[in-house]
Amino acid sequence: AIILVHWLLTVWGCMNYMLPPSYAWGNFSVLAVGIWAIVQRDSLDAIMMFLTGLLLTVLTDIIHISIFYPSHDFLSDTKRFSIGMAIFSLLLKPVSCYLVYRMYRERGGE
């Protein structure tokens, strides 16, 4: 569910080409690692890489959104929706990090 929600929000965030390609590459590559963590349920490395990637994308998302946020004059409805979904994804990432951390603990992580 975490991967599906973040995938959908990232797709909607990239919908208007307002954010640079590095936003999409960063988020989709972390979601690919998340799929790896789902497939290999016994791997601590996969879940730890997914958690680390989520934490890093929190920082990069803040930078992307703050640098590429358009001025009020150039903010159409589609741009507002796109940036809103990117911000919503950013706000959900700490919750996702907590849930992934719990999965890490369940798999035997310290």
PDB file of N, CA and C in Angstrom:
ATOM      1  N   ALA A   1       0.825  -1.199   0.000  1.00  0.00           N
ATOM      2  CA  ALA A   1       0.000   0.000   0.000  1.00  0.00           C
ATOM      3  C   ALA A   1       0.868   1.261   0.000  1.00  0.00           C
ATOM      4  N   ILE A   2       1.996   1.200   0.719  1.00  0.00           N
ATOM      5  CA  ILE A   2       2.885   2.359   0.774  1.00  0.00           C
ATOM      6  C   ILE A   2       3.416   2.672  -0.623  1.00  0.00           C
ATOM      7  N   ILE A   3       3.847   1.644  -1.326  1.00  0.00           N
ATOM      8  CA  ILE A   3       4.416   1.856  -2.653  1.00  0.00           C
ATOM      9  C   ILE A   3       3.353   2.331  -3.628  1.00  0.00           C
ATOM     10  N   LEU A   4       2.181   1.765  -3.577  1.00  0.00           N
ATOM     11  CA  LEU A   4       1.108   2.169  -4.487  1.00  0.00           C
ATOM     12  C   LEU A   4       0.707   3.622  -4.273  1.00  0.00           C
ATOM     13  N   VAL A   5       0.558   4.045  -3.031  1.00  0.00           N
ATOM     14  CA  VAL A   5       0.168   5.429  -2.738  1.00  0.00           C
ATOM     15  C   VAL A   5       1.248   6.398  -3.201  1.00  0.00           C
ATOM     16  N   HIS A   6       2.510   6.107  -2.877  1.00  0.00           N
ATOM     17  CA  HIS A   6       3.579   7.014  -3.279  1.00  0.00           C
ATOM     18  C   HIS A   6       3.799   7.001  -4.786  1.00  0.00           C
ATOM     19  N   TRP A   7       3.574   5.868  -5.433  1.00  0.00           N
ATOM     20  CA  TRP A   7       3.685   5.818  -6.884  1.00  0.00           C
ATOM     21  C   TRP A   7       2.629   6.717  -7.525  1.00  0.00           C
ATOM     22  N   LEU A   8       1.390   6.611  -7.061  1.00  0.00           N
ATOM     23  CA  LEU A   8       0.321   7.420  -7.612  1.00  0.00           C
ATOM     24  C   LEU A   8       0.561   8.907  -7.371  1.00  0.00           C
ATOM     25  N   LEU A   9       0.979   9.270  -6.173  1.00  0.00           N
ATOM     26  CA  LEU A   9       1.237  10.672  -5.872  1.00  0.00           C
ATOM     27  C   LEU A   9       2.431  11.208  -6.661  1.00  0.00           C
ATOM     28  N   THR A  10       3.435  10.375  -6.890  1.00  0.00           N
ATOM     29  CA  THR A  10       4.580  10.805  -7.691  1.00  0.00           C
ATOM     30  C   THR A  10       4.185  10.982  -9.155  1.00  0.00           C
ATOM     31  N   VAL A  11       3.379  10.085  -9.667  1.00  0.00           N
ATOM     32  CA  VAL A  11       2.890  10.239 -11.045  1.00  0.00           C
ATOM     33  C   VAL A  11       2.098  11.530 -11.173  1.00  0.00           C
ATOM     34  N   TRP A  12       1.221  11.803 -10.239  1.00  0.00           N
ATOM     35  CA  TRP A  12       0.451  13.040 -10.287  1.00  0.00           C
ATOM     36  C   TRP A  12       1.344  14.268 -10.076  1.00  0.00           C
ATOM     37  N   GLY A  13       2.379  14.125  -9.265  1.00  0.00           N
ATOM     38  CA  GLY A  13       3.300  15.235  -9.052  1.00  0.00           C
ATOM     39  C   GLY A  13       4.126  15.545 -10.290  1.00  0.00           C
ATOM     40  N   CYS A  14       4.406  14.540 -11.103  1.00  0.00           N
ATOM     41  CA  CYS A  14       5.192  14.731 -12.329  1.00  0.00           C
ATOM     42  C   CYS A  14       4.318  15.035 -13.540  1.00  0.00           C
ATOM     43  N   MET A  15       3.042  15.116 -13.355  1.00  0.00           N
ATOM     44  CA  MET A  15       2.098  15.234 -14.447  1.00  0.00           C
ATOM     45  C   MET A  15       2.265  16.502 -15.277  1.00  0.00           C
ATOM     46  N   ASN A  16       2.743  17.565 -14.693  1.00  0.00           N
ATOM     47  CA  ASN A  16       2.755  18.852 -15.380  1.00  0.00           C
ATOM     48  C   ASN A  16       4.144  19.307 -15.803  1.00  0.00           C
ATOM     49  N   TYR A  17       5.144  18.488 -15.655  1.00  0.00           N
ATOM     50  CA  TYR A  17       6.531  18.807 -16.018  1.00  0.00           C
ATOM     51  C   TYR A  17       7.054  20.042 -15.311  1.00  0.00           C
ATOM     52  N   MET A  18       6.477  20.382 -14.177  1.00  0.00           N
ATOM     53  CA  MET A  18       6.942  21.541 -13.426  1.00  0.00           C
ATOM     54  C   MET A  18       8.172  21.177 -12.613  1.00  0.00           C
ATOM     55  N   LEU A  19       8.185  19.995 -12.050  1.00  0.00           N
ATOM     56  CA  LEU A  19       9.344  19.528 -11.292  1.00  0.00           C
ATOM     57  C   LEU A  19      10.342  18.893 -12.267  1.00  0.00           C
ATOM     58  N   PRO A  20      11.632  18.953 -11.958  1.00  0.00           N
ATOM     59  CA  PRO A  20      12.632  18.428 -12.897  1.00  0.00           C
ATOM     60  C   PRO A  20      12.617  16.904 -12.950  1.00  0.00           C
ATOM     61  N   PRO A  21      13.271  16.338 -13.960  1.00  0.00           N
ATOM     62  CA  PRO A  21      13.314  14.870 -14.065  1.00  0.00           C
ATOM     63  C   PRO A  21      13.978  14.197 -12.860  1.00  0.00           C
ATOM     64  N   SER A  22      14.839  14.897 -12.154  1.00  0.00           N
ATOM     65  CA  SER A  22      15.487  14.294 -10.992  1.00  0.00           C
ATOM     66  C   SER A  22      14.479  13.960  -9.893  1.00  0.00           C
ATOM     67  N   TYR A  23      13.373  14.710  -9.819  1.00  0.00           N
ATOM     68  CA  TYR A  23      12.315  14.394  -8.857  1.00  0.00           C
ATOM     69  C   TYR A  23      11.720  13.019  -9.170  1.00  0.00           C
ATOM     70  N   ALA A  24      11.388  12.805 -10.434  1.00  0.00           N
ATOM     71  CA  ALA A  24      10.802  11.529 -10.832  1.00  0.00           C
ATOM     72  C   ALA A  24      11.797  10.390 -10.677  1.00  0.00           C
ATOM     73  N   TRP A  25      13.032  10.588 -11.128  1.00  0.00           N
ATOM     74  CA  TRP A  25      14.046   9.539 -11.032  1.00  0.00           C
ATOM     75  C   TRP A  25      14.286   9.146  -9.583  1.00  0.00           C
ATOM     76  N   GLY A  26      14.412  10.115  -8.710  1.00  0.00           N
ATOM     77  CA  GLY A  26      14.665   9.819  -7.307  1.00  0.00           C
ATOM     78  C   GLY A  26      13.540   9.041  -6.664  1.00  0.00           C
ATOM     79  N   ASN A  27      12.316   9.495  -6.871  1.00  0.00           N
ATOM     80  CA  ASN A  27      11.181   8.839  -6.225  1.00  0.00           C
ATOM     81  C   ASN A  27      10.885   7.468  -6.818  1.00  0.00           C
ATOM     82  N   PHE A  28      10.954   7.350  -8.145  1.00  0.00           N
ATOM     83  CA  PHE A  28      10.659   6.053  -8.755  1.00  0.00           C
ATOM     84  C   PHE A  28      11.748   5.022  -8.468  1.00  0.00           C
ATOM     85  N   SER A  29      13.004   5.455  -8.350  1.00  0.00           N
ATOM     86  CA  SER A  29      14.054   4.492  -8.019  1.00  0.00           C
ATOM     87  C   SER A  29      13.901   3.989  -6.583  1.00  0.00           C
ATOM     88  N   VAL A  30      13.472   4.853  -5.664  1.00  0.00           N
ATOM     89  CA  VAL A  30      13.229   4.409  -4.292  1.00  0.00           C
ATOM     90  C   VAL A  30      12.039   3.452  -4.258  1.00  0.00           C
ATOM     91  N   LEU A  31      11.030   3.708  -5.060  1.00  0.00           N
ATOM     92  CA  LEU A  31       9.891   2.787  -5.117  1.00  0.00           C
ATOM     93  C   LEU A  31      10.290   1.447  -5.716  1.00  0.00           C
ATOM     94  N   ALA A  32      11.253   1.432  -6.642  1.00  0.00           N
ATOM     95  CA  ALA A  32      11.760   0.171  -7.181  1.00  0.00           C
ATOM     96  C   ALA A  32      12.476  -0.629  -6.093  1.00  0.00           C
ATOM     97  N   VAL A  33      13.220   0.059  -5.247  1.00  0.00           N
ATOM     98  CA  VAL A  33      13.857  -0.618  -4.115  1.00  0.00           C
ATOM     99  C   VAL A  33      12.788  -1.139  -3.161  1.00  0.00           C
ATOM    100  N   GLY A  34      11.686  -0.403  -3.022  1.00  0.00           N
ATOM    101  CA  GLY A  34      10.578  -0.869  -2.191  1.00  0.00           C
ATOM    102  C   GLY A  34       9.949  -2.138  -2.730  1.00  0.00           C
ATOM    103  N   ILE A  35       9.857  -2.244  -4.040  1.00  0.00           N
ATOM    104  CA  ILE A  35       9.343  -3.480  -4.637  1.00  0.00           C
ATOM    105  C   ILE A  35      10.299  -4.630  -4.343  1.00  0.00           C
ATOM    106  N   TRP A  36      11.594  -4.347  -4.409  1.00  0.00           N
ATOM    107  CA  TRP A  36      12.591  -5.360  -4.060  1.00  0.00           C
ATOM    108  C   TRP A  36      12.417  -5.794  -2.604  1.00  0.00           C
ATOM    109  N   ALA A  37      12.132  -4.846  -1.714  1.00  0.00           N
ATOM    110  CA  ALA A  37      11.932  -5.174  -0.301  1.00  0.00           C
ATOM    111  C   ALA A  37      10.683  -6.028  -0.097  1.00  0.00           C
ATOM    112  N   ILE A  38       9.682  -5.840  -0.934  1.00  0.00           N
ATOM    113  CA  ILE A  38       8.474  -6.656  -0.831  1.00  0.00           C
ATOM    114  C   ILE A  38       8.747  -8.072  -1.322  1.00  0.00           C
ATOM    115  N   VAL A  39       9.472  -8.181  -2.425  1.00  0.00           N
ATOM    116  CA  VAL A  39       9.731  -9.490  -3.022  1.00  0.00           C
ATOM    117  C   VAL A  39      10.612 -10.346  -2.113  1.00  0.00           C
ATOM    118  N   GLN A  40      11.656  -9.747  -1.541  1.00  0.00           N
ATOM    119  CA  GLN A  40      12.549 -10.496  -0.651  1.00  0.00           C
ATOM    120  C   GLN A  40      12.201 -10.175   0.795  1.00  0.00           C
ATOM    121  N   ARG A  41      11.260 -10.904   1.312  1.00  0.00           N
ATOM    122  CA  ARG A  41      10.755 -10.646   2.655  1.00  0.00           C
ATOM    123  C   ARG A  41      11.760 -10.933   3.759  1.00  0.00           C
ATOM    124  N   ASP A  42      12.760 -11.742   3.490  1.00  0.00           N
ATOM    125  CA  ASP A  42      13.723 -12.078   4.530  1.00  0.00           C
ATOM    126  C   ASP A  42      14.976 -11.201   4.488  1.00  0.00           C
ATOM    127  N   SER A  43      15.053 -10.272   3.548  1.00  0.00           N
ATOM    128  CA  SER A  43      16.250  -9.456   3.383  1.00  0.00           C
ATOM    129  C   SER A  43      16.168  -8.183   4.233  1.00  0.00           C
ATOM    130  N   LEU A  44      17.096  -8.055   5.156  1.00  0.00           N
ATOM    131  CA  LEU A  44      17.192  -6.812   5.937  1.00  0.00           C
ATOM    132  C   LEU A  44      17.808  -5.687   5.119  1.00  0.00           C
ATOM    133  N   ASP A  45      18.693  -6.053   4.179  1.00  0.00           N
ATOM    134  CA  ASP A  45      19.328  -5.028   3.349  1.00  0.00           C
ATOM    135  C   ASP A  45      18.316  -4.299   2.482  1.00  0.00           C
ATOM    136  N   ALA A  46      17.388  -5.026   1.913  1.00  0.00           N
ATOM    137  CA  ALA A  46      16.393  -4.409   1.029  1.00  0.00           C
ATOM    138  C   ALA A  46      15.513  -3.425   1.793  1.00  0.00           C
ATOM    139  N   ILE A  47      15.026  -3.825   2.951  1.00  0.00           N
ATOM    140  CA  ILE A  47      14.141  -2.940   3.712  1.00  0.00           C
ATOM    141  C   ILE A  47      14.913  -1.746   4.266  1.00  0.00           C
ATOM    142  N   MET A  48      16.192  -1.950   4.610  1.00  0.00           N
ATOM    143  CA  MET A  48      17.008  -0.841   5.107  1.00  0.00           C
ATOM    144  C   MET A  48      17.320   0.151   3.993  1.00  0.00           C
ATOM    145  N   MET A  49      17.576  -0.350   2.788  1.00  0.00           N
ATOM    146  CA  MET A  49      17.799   0.545   1.653  1.00  0.00           C
ATOM    147  C   MET A  49      16.534   1.316   1.306  1.00  0.00           C
ATOM    148  N   PHE A  50      15.382   0.666   1.420  1.00  0.00           N
ATOM    149  CA  PHE A  50      14.117   1.344   1.161  1.00  0.00           C
ATOM    150  C   PHE A  50      13.886   2.442   2.190  1.00  0.00           C
ATOM    151  N   LEU A  51      14.138   2.162   3.447  1.00  0.00           N
ATOM    152  CA  LEU A  51      13.982   3.164   4.499  1.00  0.00           C
ATOM    153  C   LEU A  51      14.945   4.331   4.299  1.00  0.00           C
ATOM    154  N   THR A  52      16.189   4.027   3.982  1.00  0.00           N
ATOM    155  CA  THR A  52      17.173   5.077   3.736  1.00  0.00           C
ATOM    156  C   THR A  52      16.787   5.919   2.523  1.00  0.00           C
ATOM    157  N   GLY A  53      16.313   5.265   1.477  1.00  0.00           N
ATOM    158  CA  GLY A  53      15.873   5.991   0.287  1.00  0.00           C
ATOM    159  C   GLY A  53      14.698   6.905   0.572  1.00  0.00           C
ATOM    160  N   LEU A  54      13.738   6.422   1.356  1.00  0.00           N
ATOM    161  CA  LEU A  54      12.605   7.270   1.730  1.00  0.00           C
ATOM    162  C   LEU A  54      13.066   8.500   2.513  1.00  0.00           C
ATOM    163  N   LEU A  55      13.997   8.292   3.436  1.00  0.00           N
ATOM    164  CA  LEU A  55      14.501   9.426   4.219  1.00  0.00           C
ATOM    165  C   LEU A  55      15.247  10.422   3.338  1.00  0.00           C
ATOM    166  N   LEU A  56      16.003   9.928   2.369  1.00  0.00           N
ATOM    167  CA  LEU A  56      16.715  10.833   1.468  1.00  0.00           C
ATOM    168  C   LEU A  56      15.763  11.586   0.540  1.00  0.00           C
ATOM    169  N   THR A  57      14.692  10.925   0.104  1.00  0.00           N
ATOM    170  CA  THR A  57      13.761  11.631  -0.775  1.00  0.00           C
ATOM    171  C   THR A  57      12.964  12.694  -0.030  1.00  0.00           C
ATOM    172  N   VAL A  58      12.847  12.572   1.280  1.00  0.00           N
ATOM    173  CA  VAL A  58      12.217  13.666   2.038  1.00  0.00           C
ATOM    174  C   VAL A  58      13.047  14.939   1.845  1.00  0.00           C
ATOM    175  N   LEU A  59      14.348  14.812   1.979  1.00  0.00           N
ATOM    176  CA  LEU A  59      15.232  15.964   1.814  1.00  0.00           C
ATOM    177  C   LEU A  59      15.224  16.476   0.377  1.00  0.00           C
ATOM    178  N   THR A  60      15.344  15.577  -0.585  1.00  0.00           N
ATOM    179  CA  THR A  60      15.383  16.028  -1.980  1.00  0.00           C
ATOM    180  C   THR A  60      14.040  16.596  -2.434  1.00  0.00           C
ATOM    181  N   ASP A  61      12.936  16.049  -1.933  1.00  0.00           N
ATOM    182  CA  ASP A  61      11.625  16.608  -2.284  1.00  0.00           C
ATOM    183  C   ASP A  61      11.466  18.030  -1.753  1.00  0.00           C
ATOM    184  N   ILE A  62      11.935  18.268  -0.545  1.00  0.00           N
ATOM    185  CA  ILE A  62      11.873  19.624   0.006  1.00  0.00           C
ATOM    186  C   ILE A  62      12.663  20.584  -0.878  1.00  0.00           C
ATOM    187  N   ILE A  63      13.845  20.156  -1.301  1.00  0.00           N
ATOM    188  CA  ILE A  63      14.674  21.007  -2.160  1.00  0.00           C
ATOM    189  C   ILE A  63      14.011  21.228  -3.511  1.00  0.00           C
ATOM    190  N   HIS A  64      13.507  20.165  -4.136  1.00  0.00           N
ATOM    191  CA  HIS A  64      12.857  20.306  -5.446  1.00  0.00           C
ATOM    192  C   HIS A  64      11.649  21.228  -5.384  1.00  0.00           C
ATOM    193  N   ILE A  65      10.795  21.011  -4.402  1.00  0.00           N
ATOM    194  CA  ILE A  65       9.575  21.804  -4.319  1.00  0.00           C
ATOM    195  C   ILE A  65       9.902  23.263  -4.015  1.00  0.00           C
ATOM    196  N   SER A  66      10.847  23.497  -3.132  1.00  0.00           N
ATOM    197  CA  SER A  66      11.150  24.890  -2.777  1.00  0.00           C
ATOM    198  C   SER A  66      11.833  25.635  -3.922  1.00  0.00           C
ATOM    199  N   ILE A  67      12.660  24.971  -4.696  1.00  0.00           N
ATOM    200  CA  ILE A  67      13.353  25.654  -5.798  1.00  0.00           C
ATOM    201  C   ILE A  67      12.434  25.854  -6.997  1.00  0.00           C
ATOM    202  N   PHE A  68      11.636  24.856  -7.335  1.00  0.00           N
ATOM    203  CA  PHE A  68      10.864  24.899  -8.571  1.00  0.00           C
ATOM    204  C   PHE A  68       9.406  25.308  -8.379  1.00  0.00           C
ATOM    205  N   TYR A  69       9.039  25.786  -7.201  1.00  0.00           N
ATOM    206  CA  TYR A  69       7.661  26.243  -6.991  1.00  0.00           C
ATOM    207  C   TYR A  69       7.429  27.506  -7.822  1.00  0.00           C
ATOM    208  N   PRO A  70       6.406  27.523  -8.669  1.00  0.00           N
ATOM    209  CA  PRO A  70       6.205  28.685  -9.554  1.00  0.00           C
ATOM    210  C   PRO A  70       5.638  29.876  -8.787  1.00  0.00           C
ATOM    211  N   SER A  71       5.839  31.041  -9.378  1.00  0.00           N
ATOM    212  CA  SER A  71       5.260  32.237  -8.764  1.00  0.00           C
ATOM    213  C   SER A  71       3.745  32.217  -8.946  1.00  0.00           C
ATOM    214  N   HIS A  72       3.074  33.051  -8.194  1.00  0.00           N
ATOM    215  CA  HIS A  72       1.607  33.047  -8.193  1.00  0.00           C
ATOM    216  C   HIS A  72       1.034  33.386  -9.568  1.00  0.00           C
ATOM    217  N   ASP A  73       1.734  34.173 -10.340  1.00  0.00           N
ATOM    218  CA  ASP A  73       1.236  34.569 -11.666  1.00  0.00           C
ATOM    219  C   ASP A  73       1.180  33.397 -12.636  1.00  0.00           C
ATOM    220  N   PHE A  74       2.054  32.431 -12.475  1.00  0.00           N
ATOM    221  CA  PHE A  74       2.139  31.312 -13.409  1.00  0.00           C
ATOM    222  C   PHE A  74       1.570  30.022 -12.832  1.00  0.00           C
ATOM    223  N   LEU A  75       0.680  30.117 -11.856  1.00  0.00           N
ATOM    224  CA  LEU A  75       0.151  28.934 -11.187  1.00  0.00           C
ATOM    225  C   LEU A  75      -1.245  28.612 -11.722  1.00  0.00           C
ATOM    226  N   SER A  76      -1.308  27.694 -12.684  1.00  0.00           N
ATOM    227  CA  SER A  76      -2.606  27.273 -13.221  1.00  0.00           C
ATOM    228  C   SER A  76      -3.176  26.168 -12.333  1.00  0.00           C
ATOM    229  N   ASP A  77      -4.388  25.735 -12.665  1.00  0.00           N
ATOM    230  CA  ASP A  77      -5.029  24.684 -11.864  1.00  0.00           C
ATOM    231  C   ASP A  77      -4.273  23.361 -11.949  1.00  0.00           C
ATOM    232  N   THR A  78      -3.775  23.023 -13.136  1.00  0.00           N
ATOM    233  CA  THR A  78      -3.042  21.757 -13.261  1.00  0.00           C
ATOM    234  C   THR A  78      -1.712  21.829 -12.519  1.00  0.00           C
ATOM    235  N   LYS A  79      -1.050  22.962 -12.544  1.00  0.00           N
ATOM    236  CA  LYS A  79       0.191  23.107 -11.783  1.00  0.00           C
ATOM    237  C   LYS A  79      -0.089  23.059 -10.291  1.00  0.00           C
ATOM    238  N   ARG A  80      -1.186  23.661  -9.868  1.00  0.00           N
ATOM    239  CA  ARG A  80      -1.562  23.641  -8.456  1.00  0.00           C
ATOM    240  C   ARG A  80      -1.846  22.211  -7.999  1.00  0.00           C
ATOM    241  N   PHE A  81      -2.555  21.440  -8.841  1.00  0.00           N
ATOM    242  CA  PHE A  81      -2.833  20.042  -8.505  1.00  0.00           C
ATOM    243  C   PHE A  81      -1.538  19.235  -8.439  1.00  0.00           C
ATOM    244  N   SER A  82      -0.679  19.417  -9.429  1.00  0.00           N
ATOM    245  CA  SER A  82       0.563  18.664  -9.493  1.00  0.00           C
ATOM    246  C   SER A  82       1.455  18.941  -8.289  1.00  0.00           C
ATOM    247  N   ILE A  83       1.638  20.200  -7.957  1.00  0.00           N
ATOM    248  CA  ILE A  83       2.485  20.535  -6.819  1.00  0.00           C
ATOM    249  C   ILE A  83       1.816  20.125  -5.503  1.00  0.00           C
ATOM    250  N   GLY A  84       0.502  20.159  -5.472  1.00  0.00           N
ATOM    251  CA  GLY A  84      -0.222  19.712  -4.280  1.00  0.00           C
ATOM    252  C   GLY A  84      -0.022  18.234  -4.020  1.00  0.00           C
ATOM    253  N   MET A  85      -0.019  17.440  -5.070  1.00  0.00           N
ATOM    254  CA  MET A  85       0.219  16.005  -4.911  1.00  0.00           C
ATOM    255  C   MET A  85       1.664  15.730  -4.492  1.00  0.00           C
ATOM    256  N   ALA A  86       2.610  16.524  -5.009  1.00  0.00           N
ATOM    257  CA  ALA A  86       4.008  16.358  -4.594  1.00  0.00           C
ATOM    258  C   ALA A  86       4.166  16.717  -3.115  1.00  0.00           C
ATOM    259  N   ILE A  87       3.483  17.771  -2.683  1.00  0.00           N
ATOM    260  CA  ILE A  87       3.545  18.161  -1.269  1.00  0.00           C
ATOM    261  C   ILE A  87       2.854  17.111  -0.395  1.00  0.00           C
ATOM    262  N   PHE A  88       1.729  16.587  -0.864  1.00  0.00           N
ATOM    263  CA  PHE A  88       1.028  15.552  -0.103  1.00  0.00           C
ATOM    264  C   PHE A  88       1.889  14.293   0.038  1.00  0.00           C
ATOM    265  N   SER A  89       2.594  13.925  -1.043  1.00  0.00           N
ATOM    266  CA  SER A  89       3.516  12.795  -0.969  1.00  0.00           C
ATOM    267  C   SER A  89       4.618  13.062   0.048  1.00  0.00           C
ATOM    268  N   LEU A  90       5.122  14.288   0.054  1.00  0.00           N
ATOM    269  CA  LEU A  90       6.160  14.665   1.014  1.00  0.00           C
ATOM    270  C   LEU A  90       5.642  14.583   2.443  1.00  0.00           C
ATOM    271  N   LEU A  91       4.415  14.991   2.674  1.00  0.00           N
ATOM    272  CA  LEU A  91       3.847  14.939   4.017  1.00  0.00           C
ATOM    273  C   LEU A  91       3.575  13.510   4.487  1.00  0.00           C
ATOM    274  N   LEU A  92       3.315  12.603   3.546  1.00  0.00           N
ATOM    275  CA  LEU A  92       3.056  11.205   3.910  1.00  0.00           C
ATOM    276  C   LEU A  92       4.335  10.398   4.129  1.00  0.00           C
ATOM    277  N   LYS A  93       5.464  10.903   3.656  1.00  0.00           N
ATOM    278  CA  LYS A  93       6.703  10.126   3.754  1.00  0.00           C
ATOM    279  C   LYS A  93       7.144   9.857   5.187  1.00  0.00           C
ATOM    280  N   PRO A  94       7.018  10.774   6.147  1.00  0.00           N
ATOM    281  CA  PRO A  94       7.377  10.393   7.519  1.00  0.00           C
ATOM    282  C   PRO A  94       6.523   9.243   8.070  1.00  0.00           C
ATOM    283  N   VAL A  95       5.251   9.218   7.726  1.00  0.00           N
ATOM    284  CA  VAL A  95       4.389   8.113   8.143  1.00  0.00           C
ATOM    285  C   VAL A  95       4.858   6.816   7.483  1.00  0.00           C
ATOM    286  N   SER A  96       5.202   6.902   6.211  1.00  0.00           N
ATOM    287  CA  SER A  96       5.705   5.728   5.500  1.00  0.00           C
ATOM    288  C   SER A  96       7.023   5.256   6.098  1.00  0.00           C
ATOM    289  N   CYS A  97       7.891   6.197   6.466  1.00  0.00           N
ATOM    290  CA  CYS A  97       9.165   5.828   7.092  1.00  0.00           C
ATOM    291  C   CYS A  97       8.927   5.084   8.400  1.00  0.00           C
ATOM    292  N   TYR A  98       7.957   5.542   9.175  1.00  0.00           N
ATOM    293  CA  TYR A  98       7.641   4.860  10.427  1.00  0.00           C
ATOM    294  C   TYR A  98       7.137   3.440  10.168  1.00  0.00           C
ATOM    295  N   LEU A  99       6.270   3.286   9.181  1.00  0.00           N
ATOM    296  CA  LEU A  99       5.733   1.954   8.877  1.00  0.00           C
ATOM    297  C   LEU A  99       6.817   1.027   8.333  1.00  0.00           C
ATOM    298  N   VAL A 100       7.703   1.560   7.509  1.00  0.00           N
ATOM    299  CA  VAL A 100       8.801   0.748   6.983  1.00  0.00           C
ATOM    300  C   VAL A 100       9.761   0.383   8.107  1.00  0.00           C
ATOM    301  N   TYR A 101       9.986   1.297   9.040  1.00  0.00           N
ATOM    302  CA  TYR A 101      10.837   0.994  10.185  1.00  0.00           C
ATOM    303  C   TYR A 101      10.239  -0.128  11.030  1.00  0.00           C
ATOM    304  N   ARG A 102       8.926  -0.121  11.207  1.00  0.00           N
ATOM    305  CA  ARG A 102       8.278  -1.224  11.933  1.00  0.00           C
ATOM    306  C   ARG A 102       8.448  -2.546  11.200  1.00  0.00           C
ATOM    307  N   MET A 103       8.365  -2.518   9.868  1.00  0.00           N
ATOM    308  CA  MET A 103       8.598  -3.744   9.100  1.00  0.00           C
ATOM    309  C   MET A 103      10.045  -4.199   9.259  1.00  0.00           C
ATOM    310  N   TYR A 104      10.971  -3.251   9.316  1.00  0.00           N
ATOM    311  CA  TYR A 104      12.382  -3.586   9.546  1.00  0.00           C
ATOM    312  C   TYR A 104      12.557  -4.277  10.891  1.00  0.00           C
ATOM    313  N   ARG A 105      11.896  -3.763  11.917  1.00  0.00           N
ATOM    314  CA  ARG A 105      11.983  -4.381  13.252  1.00  0.00           C
ATOM    315  C   ARG A 105      11.345  -5.766  13.253  1.00  0.00           C
ATOM    316  N   GLU A 106      10.246  -5.959  12.523  1.00  0.00           N
ATOM    317  CA  GLU A 106       9.592  -7.254  12.468  1.00  0.00           C
ATOM    318  C   GLU A 106      10.467  -8.301  11.777  1.00  0.00           C
ATOM    319  N   ARG A 107      11.303  -7.850  10.852  1.00  0.00           N
ATOM    320  CA  ARG A 107      12.182  -8.770  10.132  1.00  0.00           C
ATOM    321  C   ARG A 107      13.440  -9.097  10.927  1.00  0.00           C
ATOM    322  N   GLY A 108      13.586  -8.515  12.099  1.00  0.00           N
ATOM    323  CA  GLY A 108      14.723  -8.853  12.930  1.00  0.00           C
ATOM    324  C   GLY A 108      15.793  -7.787  12.988  1.00  0.00           C
ATOM    325  N   GLY A 109      15.518  -6.591  12.500  1.00  0.00           N
ATOM    326  CA  GLY A 109      16.489  -5.510  12.554  1.00  0.00           C
ATOM    327  C   GLY A 109      16.632  -4.955  13.951  1.00  0.00           C
ATOM    328  N   GLU A 110      17.774  -4.380  14.236  1.00  0.00           N
ATOM    329  CA  GLU A 110      18.027  -3.855  15.573  1.00  0.00           C
ATOM    330  C   GLU A 110      17.729  -2.375  15.653  1.00  0.00           C
TER     331      GLU A 110
END
